[in-house]
CSV table of C-alpha atoms in Angstrom, one decimal:
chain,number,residue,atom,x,y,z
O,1,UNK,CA,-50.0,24.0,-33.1
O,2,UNK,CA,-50.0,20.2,-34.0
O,3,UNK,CA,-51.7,17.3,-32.0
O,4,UNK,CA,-49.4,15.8,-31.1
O,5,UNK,CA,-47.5,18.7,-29.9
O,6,UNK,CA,-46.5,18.4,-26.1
O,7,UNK,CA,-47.7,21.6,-23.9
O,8,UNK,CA,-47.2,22.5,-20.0
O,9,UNK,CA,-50.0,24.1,-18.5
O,10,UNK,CA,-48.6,27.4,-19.7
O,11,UNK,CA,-48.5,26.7,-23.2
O,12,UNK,CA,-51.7,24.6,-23.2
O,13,UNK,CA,-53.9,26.7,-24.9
O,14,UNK,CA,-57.6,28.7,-23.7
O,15,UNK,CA,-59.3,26.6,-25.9
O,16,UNK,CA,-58.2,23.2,-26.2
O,17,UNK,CA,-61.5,22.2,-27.9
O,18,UNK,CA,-61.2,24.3,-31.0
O,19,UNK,CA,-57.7,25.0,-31.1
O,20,UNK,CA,-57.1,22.4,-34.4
O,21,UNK,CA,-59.3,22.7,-37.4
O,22,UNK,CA,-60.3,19.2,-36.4
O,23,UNK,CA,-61.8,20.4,-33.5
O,24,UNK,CA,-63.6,23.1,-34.8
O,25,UNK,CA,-65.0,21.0,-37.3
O,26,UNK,CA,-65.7,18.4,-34.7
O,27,UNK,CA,-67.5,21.4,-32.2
O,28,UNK,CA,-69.2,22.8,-35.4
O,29,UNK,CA,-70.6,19.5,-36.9
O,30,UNK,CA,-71.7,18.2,-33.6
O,31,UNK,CA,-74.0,21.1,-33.3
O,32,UNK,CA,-75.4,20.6,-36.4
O,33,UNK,CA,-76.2,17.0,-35.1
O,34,UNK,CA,-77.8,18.6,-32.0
O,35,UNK,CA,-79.8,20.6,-34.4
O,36,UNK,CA,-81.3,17.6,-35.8
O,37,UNK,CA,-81.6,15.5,-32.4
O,38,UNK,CA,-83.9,18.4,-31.6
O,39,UNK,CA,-86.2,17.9,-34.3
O,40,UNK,CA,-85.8,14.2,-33.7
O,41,UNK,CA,-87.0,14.5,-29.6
O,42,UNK,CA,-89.8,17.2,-30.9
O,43,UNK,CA,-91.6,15.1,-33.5
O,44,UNK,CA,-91.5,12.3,-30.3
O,45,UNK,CA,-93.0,14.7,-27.8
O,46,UNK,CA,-95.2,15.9,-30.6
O,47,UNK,CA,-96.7,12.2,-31.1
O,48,UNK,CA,-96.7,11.5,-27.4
O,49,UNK,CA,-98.9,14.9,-26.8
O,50,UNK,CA,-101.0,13.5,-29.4
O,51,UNK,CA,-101.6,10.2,-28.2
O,52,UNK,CA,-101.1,10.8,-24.5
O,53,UNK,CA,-104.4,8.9,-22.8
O,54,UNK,CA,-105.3,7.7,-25.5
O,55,UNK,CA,-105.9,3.9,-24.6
O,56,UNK,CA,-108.6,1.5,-26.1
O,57,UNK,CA,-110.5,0.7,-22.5
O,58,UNK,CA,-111.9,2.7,-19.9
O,59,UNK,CA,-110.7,0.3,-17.4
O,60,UNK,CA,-106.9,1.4,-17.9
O,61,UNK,CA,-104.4,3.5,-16.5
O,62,UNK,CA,-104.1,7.3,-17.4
O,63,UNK,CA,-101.1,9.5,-16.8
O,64,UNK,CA,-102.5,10.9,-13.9
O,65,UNK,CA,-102.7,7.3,-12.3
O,66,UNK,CA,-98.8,6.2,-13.2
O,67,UNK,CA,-96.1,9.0,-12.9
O,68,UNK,CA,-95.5,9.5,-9.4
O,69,UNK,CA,-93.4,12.7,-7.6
O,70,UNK,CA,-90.6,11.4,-5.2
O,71,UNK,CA,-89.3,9.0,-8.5
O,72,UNK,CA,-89.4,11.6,-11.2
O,73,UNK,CA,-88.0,14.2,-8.7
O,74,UNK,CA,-85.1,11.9,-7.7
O,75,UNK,CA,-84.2,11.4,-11.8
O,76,UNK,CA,-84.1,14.4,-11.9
O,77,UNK,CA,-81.6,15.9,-9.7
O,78,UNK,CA,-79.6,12.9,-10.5
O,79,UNK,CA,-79.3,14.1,-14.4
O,80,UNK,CA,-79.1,18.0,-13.2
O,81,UNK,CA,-75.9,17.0,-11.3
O,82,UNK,CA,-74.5,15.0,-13.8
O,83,UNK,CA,-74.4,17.9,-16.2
O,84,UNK,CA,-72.9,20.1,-13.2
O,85,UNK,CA,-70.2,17.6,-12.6
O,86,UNK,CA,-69.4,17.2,-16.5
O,87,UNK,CA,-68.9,20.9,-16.5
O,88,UNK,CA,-66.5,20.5,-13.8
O,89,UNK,CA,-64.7,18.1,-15.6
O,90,UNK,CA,-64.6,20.4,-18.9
O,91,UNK,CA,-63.3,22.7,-16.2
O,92,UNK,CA,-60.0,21.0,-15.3
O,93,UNK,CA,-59.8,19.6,-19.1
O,94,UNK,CA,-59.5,23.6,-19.6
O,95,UNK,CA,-56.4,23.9,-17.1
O,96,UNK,CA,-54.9,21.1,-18.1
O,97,UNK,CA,-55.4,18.6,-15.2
O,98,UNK,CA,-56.2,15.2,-17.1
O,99,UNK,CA,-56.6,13.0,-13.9
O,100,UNK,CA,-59.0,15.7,-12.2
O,101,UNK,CA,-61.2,15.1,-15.5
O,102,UNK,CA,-61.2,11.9,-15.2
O,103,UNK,CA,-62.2,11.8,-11.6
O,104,UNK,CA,-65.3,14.3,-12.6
O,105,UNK,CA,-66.1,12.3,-15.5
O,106,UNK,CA,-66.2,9.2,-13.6
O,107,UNK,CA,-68.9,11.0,-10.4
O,108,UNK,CA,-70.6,12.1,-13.9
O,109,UNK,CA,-71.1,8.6,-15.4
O,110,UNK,CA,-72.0,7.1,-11.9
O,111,UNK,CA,-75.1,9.2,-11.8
O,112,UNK,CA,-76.1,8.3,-15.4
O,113,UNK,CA,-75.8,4.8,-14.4
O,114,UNK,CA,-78.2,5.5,-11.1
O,115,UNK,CA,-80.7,7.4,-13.3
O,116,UNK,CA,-80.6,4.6,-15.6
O,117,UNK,CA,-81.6,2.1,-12.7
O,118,UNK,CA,-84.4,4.2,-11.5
O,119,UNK,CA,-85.6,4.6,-15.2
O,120,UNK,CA,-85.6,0.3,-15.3
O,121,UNK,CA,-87.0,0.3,-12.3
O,122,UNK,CA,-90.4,2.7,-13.5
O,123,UNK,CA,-90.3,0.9,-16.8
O,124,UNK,CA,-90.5,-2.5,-15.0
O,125,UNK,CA,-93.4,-1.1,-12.0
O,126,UNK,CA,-95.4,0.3,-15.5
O,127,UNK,CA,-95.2,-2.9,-17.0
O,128,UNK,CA,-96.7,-4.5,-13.7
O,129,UNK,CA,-99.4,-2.3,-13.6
O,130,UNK,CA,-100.1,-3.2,-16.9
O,131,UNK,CA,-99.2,-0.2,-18.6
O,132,UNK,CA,-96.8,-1.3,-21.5
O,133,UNK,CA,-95.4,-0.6,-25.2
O,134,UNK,CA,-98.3,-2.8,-27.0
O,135,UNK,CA,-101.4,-1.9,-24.2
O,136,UNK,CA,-102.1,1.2,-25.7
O,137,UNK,CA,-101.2,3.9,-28.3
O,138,UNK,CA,-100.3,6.2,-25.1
O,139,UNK,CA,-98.0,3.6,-24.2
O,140,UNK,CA,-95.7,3.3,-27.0
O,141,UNK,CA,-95.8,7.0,-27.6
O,142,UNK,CA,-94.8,7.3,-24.0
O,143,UNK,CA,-92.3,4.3,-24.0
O,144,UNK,CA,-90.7,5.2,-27.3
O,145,UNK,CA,-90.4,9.3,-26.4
O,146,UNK,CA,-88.7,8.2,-22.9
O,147,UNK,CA,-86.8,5.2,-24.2
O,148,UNK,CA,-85.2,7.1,-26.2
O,149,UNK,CA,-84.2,9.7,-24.1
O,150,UNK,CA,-82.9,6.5,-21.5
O,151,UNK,CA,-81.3,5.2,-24.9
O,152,UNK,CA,-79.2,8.4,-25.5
O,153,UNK,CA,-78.4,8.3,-21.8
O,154,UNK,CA,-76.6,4.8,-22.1
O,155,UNK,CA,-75.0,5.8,-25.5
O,156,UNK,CA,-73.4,8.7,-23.7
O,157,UNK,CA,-72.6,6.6,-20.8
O,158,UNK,CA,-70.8,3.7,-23.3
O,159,UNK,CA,-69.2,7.4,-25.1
O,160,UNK,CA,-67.7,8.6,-22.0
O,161,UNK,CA,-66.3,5.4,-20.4
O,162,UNK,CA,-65.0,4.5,-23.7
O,163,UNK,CA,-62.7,7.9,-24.3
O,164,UNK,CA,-62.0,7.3,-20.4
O,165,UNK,CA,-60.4,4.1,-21.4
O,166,UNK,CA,-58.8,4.8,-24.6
O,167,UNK,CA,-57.1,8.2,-23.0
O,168,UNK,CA,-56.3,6.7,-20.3
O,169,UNK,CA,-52.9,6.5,-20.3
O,170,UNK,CA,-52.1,8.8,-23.0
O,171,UNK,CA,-53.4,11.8,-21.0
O,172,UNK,CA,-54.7,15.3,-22.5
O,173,UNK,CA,-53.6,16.8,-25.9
O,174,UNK,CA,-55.1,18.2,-29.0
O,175,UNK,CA,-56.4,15.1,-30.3
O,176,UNK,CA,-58.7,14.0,-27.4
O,177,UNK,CA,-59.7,17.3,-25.9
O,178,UNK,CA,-62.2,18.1,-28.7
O,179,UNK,CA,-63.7,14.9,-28.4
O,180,UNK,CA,-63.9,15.1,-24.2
O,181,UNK,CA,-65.4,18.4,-24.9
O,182,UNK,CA,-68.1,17.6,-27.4
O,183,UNK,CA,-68.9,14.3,-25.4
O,184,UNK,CA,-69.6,16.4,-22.8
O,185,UNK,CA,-72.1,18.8,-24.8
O,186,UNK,CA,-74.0,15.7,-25.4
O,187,UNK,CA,-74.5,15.2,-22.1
O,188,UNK,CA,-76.0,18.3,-21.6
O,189,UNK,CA,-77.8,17.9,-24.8
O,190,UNK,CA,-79.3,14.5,-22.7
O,191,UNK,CA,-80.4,16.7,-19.8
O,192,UNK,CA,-82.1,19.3,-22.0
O,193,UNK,CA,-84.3,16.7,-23.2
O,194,UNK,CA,-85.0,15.4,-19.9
O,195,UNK,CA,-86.0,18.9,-18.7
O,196,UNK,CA,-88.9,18.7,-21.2
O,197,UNK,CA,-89.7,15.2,-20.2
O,198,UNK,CA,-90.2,16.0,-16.6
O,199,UNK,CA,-92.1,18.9,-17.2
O,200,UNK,CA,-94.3,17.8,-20.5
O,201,UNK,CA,-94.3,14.2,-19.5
O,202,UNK,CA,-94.4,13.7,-16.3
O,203,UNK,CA,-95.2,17.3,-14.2
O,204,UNK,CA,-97.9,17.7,-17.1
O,205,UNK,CA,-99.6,14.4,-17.0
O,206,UNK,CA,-100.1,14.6,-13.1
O,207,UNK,CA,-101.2,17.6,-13.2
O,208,UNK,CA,-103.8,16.0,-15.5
I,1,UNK,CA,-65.2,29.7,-30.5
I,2,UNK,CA,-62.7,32.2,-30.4
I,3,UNK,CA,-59.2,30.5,-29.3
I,4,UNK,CA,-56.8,33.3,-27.5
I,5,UNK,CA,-53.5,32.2,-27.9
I,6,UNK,CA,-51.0,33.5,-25.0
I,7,UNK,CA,-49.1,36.4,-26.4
I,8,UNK,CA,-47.7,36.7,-23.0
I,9,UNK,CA,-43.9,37.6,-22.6
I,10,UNK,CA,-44.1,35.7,-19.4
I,11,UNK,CA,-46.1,32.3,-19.9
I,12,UNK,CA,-46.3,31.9,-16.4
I,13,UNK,CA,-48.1,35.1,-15.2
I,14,UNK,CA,-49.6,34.7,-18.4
I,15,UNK,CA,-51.1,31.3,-16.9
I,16,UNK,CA,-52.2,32.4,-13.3
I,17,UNK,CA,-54.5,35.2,-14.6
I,18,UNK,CA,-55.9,32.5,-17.2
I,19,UNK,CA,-56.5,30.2,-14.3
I,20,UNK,CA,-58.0,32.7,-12.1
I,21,UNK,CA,-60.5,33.5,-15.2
I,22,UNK,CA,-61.5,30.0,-15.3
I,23,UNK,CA,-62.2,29.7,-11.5
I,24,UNK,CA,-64.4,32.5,-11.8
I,25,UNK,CA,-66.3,31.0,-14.8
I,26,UNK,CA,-66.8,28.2,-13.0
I,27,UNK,CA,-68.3,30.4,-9.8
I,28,UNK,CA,-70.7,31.3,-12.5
I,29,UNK,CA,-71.7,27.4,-13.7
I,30,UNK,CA,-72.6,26.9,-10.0
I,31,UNK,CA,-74.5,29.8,-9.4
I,32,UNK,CA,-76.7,28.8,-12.6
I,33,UNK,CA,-76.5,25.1,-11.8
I,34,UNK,CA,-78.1,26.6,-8.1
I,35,UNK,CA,-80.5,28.5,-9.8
I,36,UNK,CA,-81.4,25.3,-12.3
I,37,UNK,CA,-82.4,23.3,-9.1
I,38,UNK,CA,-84.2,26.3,-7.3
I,39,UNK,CA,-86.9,26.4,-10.4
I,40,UNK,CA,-86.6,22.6,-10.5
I,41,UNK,CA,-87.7,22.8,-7.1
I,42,UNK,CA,-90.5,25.4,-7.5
I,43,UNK,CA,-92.1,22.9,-10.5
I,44,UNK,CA,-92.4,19.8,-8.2
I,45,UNK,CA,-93.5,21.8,-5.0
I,46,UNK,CA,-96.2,23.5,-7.4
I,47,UNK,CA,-97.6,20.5,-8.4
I,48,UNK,CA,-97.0,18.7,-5.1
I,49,UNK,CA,-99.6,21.3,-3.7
I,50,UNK,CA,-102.1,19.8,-5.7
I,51,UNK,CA,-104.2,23.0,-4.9
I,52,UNK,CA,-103.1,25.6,-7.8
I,53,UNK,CA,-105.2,25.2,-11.0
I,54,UNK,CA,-103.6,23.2,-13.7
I,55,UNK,CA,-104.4,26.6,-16.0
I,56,UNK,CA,-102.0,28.3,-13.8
I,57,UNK,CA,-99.3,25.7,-12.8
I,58,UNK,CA,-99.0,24.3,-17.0
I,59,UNK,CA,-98.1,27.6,-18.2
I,60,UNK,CA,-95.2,28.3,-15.4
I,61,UNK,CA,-93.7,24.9,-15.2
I,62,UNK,CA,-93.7,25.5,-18.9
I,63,UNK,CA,-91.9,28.5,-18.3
I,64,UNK,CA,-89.7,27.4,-15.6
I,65,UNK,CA,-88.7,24.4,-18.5
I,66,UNK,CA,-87.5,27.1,-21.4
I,67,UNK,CA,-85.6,29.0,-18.4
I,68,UNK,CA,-83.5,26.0,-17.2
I,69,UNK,CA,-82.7,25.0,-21.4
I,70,UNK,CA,-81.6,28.7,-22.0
I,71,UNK,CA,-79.2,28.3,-19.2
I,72,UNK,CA,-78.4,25.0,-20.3
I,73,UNK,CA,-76.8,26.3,-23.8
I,74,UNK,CA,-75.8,29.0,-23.2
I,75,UNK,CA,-73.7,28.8,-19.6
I,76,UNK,CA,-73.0,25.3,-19.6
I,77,UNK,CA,-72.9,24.7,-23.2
I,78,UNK,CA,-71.0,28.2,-23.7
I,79,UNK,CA,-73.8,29.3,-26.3
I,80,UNK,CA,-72.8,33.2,-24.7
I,81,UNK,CA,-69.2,32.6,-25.6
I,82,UNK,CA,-68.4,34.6,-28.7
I,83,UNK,CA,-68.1,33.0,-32.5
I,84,UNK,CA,-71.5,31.0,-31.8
I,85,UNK,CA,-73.6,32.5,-34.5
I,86,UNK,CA,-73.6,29.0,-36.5
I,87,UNK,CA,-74.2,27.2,-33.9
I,88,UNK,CA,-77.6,29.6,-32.7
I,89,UNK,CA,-78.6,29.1,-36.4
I,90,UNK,CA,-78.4,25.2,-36.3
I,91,UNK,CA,-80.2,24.7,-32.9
I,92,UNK,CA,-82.9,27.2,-33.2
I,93,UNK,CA,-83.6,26.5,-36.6
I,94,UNK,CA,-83.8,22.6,-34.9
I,95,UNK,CA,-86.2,24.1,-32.1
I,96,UNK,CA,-88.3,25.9,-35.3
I,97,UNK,CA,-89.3,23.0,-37.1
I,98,UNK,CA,-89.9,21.0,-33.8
I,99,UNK,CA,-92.2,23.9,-32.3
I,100,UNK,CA,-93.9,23.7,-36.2
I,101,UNK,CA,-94.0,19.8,-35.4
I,102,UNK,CA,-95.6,19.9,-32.0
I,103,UNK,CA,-98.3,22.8,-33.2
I,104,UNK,CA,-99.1,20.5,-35.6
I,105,UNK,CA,-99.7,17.7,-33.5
I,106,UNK,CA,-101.5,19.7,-30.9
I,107,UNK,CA,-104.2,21.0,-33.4
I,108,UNK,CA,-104.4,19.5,-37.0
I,109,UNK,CA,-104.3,16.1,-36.0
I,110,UNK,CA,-106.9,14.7,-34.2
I,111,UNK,CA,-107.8,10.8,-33.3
């Protein structure tokens, strides 16, 4: 089996991902990455546990006074049905229906780009209240643990439009499938993060 | 990781069992994606409440958290699928040093 070969949904195989040695290099590496993107978001939750409140006047805002429910909540299910429609996308990758991927992959980046918004639109209402990156050492722990996560969420947005693009036309084989299929793994990897996030960050720090 | 080839004499009955395997799979990614939301759910409402003590509610949201991940990787990011055992070394020795990380932070460091 070759990349370039041509295959019919019969002959396309169970496991279009790892079916090459390139793609189970690709599948293999890319969890080593994860591996280190975990210790990357920990040692940023770490340092925002640590600092969280911290802030040089009495007269500013604390967690408790910023996060809010109905916008955290609404992020939320946004990101968890992103990472349900990318697995429906992996789904029809697996049965060889490229423009049913496509279609899910296109609902999936839709709802990163709305949970990017909303995200914007927090950062923007924290800065208004006064709460920034340079007010306090809670807010750059806060803004750098969160920006990031919002940053890996528009790198995996730019990821996934730009294999929609560049595969457009040439539809599924060997060579793009891996690369669909570990894109999509970092997307999940994205919502794993944000599960701490709403939980640590913001579910935590109403709580109080 | 495990790639089945077809060894099928007949491709095409070969492909409808394949298909229907997938299907079902993918019966299974709902349920757990239903299941994802339901705790989801029972995190917000719990602090919502604004009644239950935060001693109570930290631990189980915490919970709730490590729950939804484990489903994460291992339905929707096949961690259950067979020929994973690399891949369960890399990630949890990831989530060893991190957990080491955030004890740290949490107890020997102090501002």
């Amino acid at each position: 089996m070759h990349v370039e070969e041509k295959f019919t949904d019969a002959t396309w195989p169970a496991a279009p991902e790892t079916a090459t040695l390139e793609g189970k290099n690709k599948y293999l590496g890319f969890w080593l990455f994860l591996g280190g993107e975990t210790v990357l978001f920990a040692s940023l939750f770490a340092t925002y546990l640590a600092l969280k409140d911290k802030v040089p006047d009495s007269g500013m805002l604390l967690a408790k006074d910023l996060y809010e429910i109905p916008l955290t909540f609404a992020m939320t299910m946004i990101l968890l049905t992103s990472s349900l429609t990318s697995v429906y996308a992996m789904y029809h990758m697996k049965n060889n229906s490229f423009q049913k991927m496509q279609a899910w992959l296109l609902i999936t980046v839709l709802l990163g780009f709305s949970f990017l918004a909303l995200e914007v639109y927090e950062f923007k209402h924290y800065v208004h209240l006064g709460h920034t990156f340079t007010s306090s050492a809670y807010g750059s722990a806060f803004y750098t643990l969160v920006g990031f996560h919002g940053a890996h969420v528009t790198f995996g947005l730019m990821w996934f439009l730009s294999l929609m693009l560049r595969n457009a036309k040439r539809g599924l084989s060997l060579y793009n499938a891996p690369k669909f299929f570990v894109a999509s793994l970092y997307w999940h990897f994205i919502d794993v993060v944000w599960v701490f996030i709403f939980t640590v960050v913001y579910l935590m720090g109403m709580v109080g | 990781m495990a790639n089945q080839q077809s060894n099928s004499a007949n491709p095409n009955l070969n492909l409808e069992y394949r298909r229907k395997q997938n299907a079902e799979e993918m019966k299974h990614q709902v349920i757990t994606f239903s299941m994802m939301i339901f705790f989801t759910l029972i995190a917000f409402a719990m602090v919502a409440m604004e009644t239950i003590s935060r001693w109570f509610i930290i631990p189980v949201i915490l919970l709730l958290a490590v729950i939804q991940v484990i489903f994460q990787l291992y339905y929707f990011m096949h961690m259950k699928h067979k020929g994973h055992e690399t891949i369960a070394l890399f990630i949890y020795s990831g989530l060893t040093v991190g957990l080491i990380t955030v004890l740290v932070f949490l107890t020997i460091v102090w501002l």
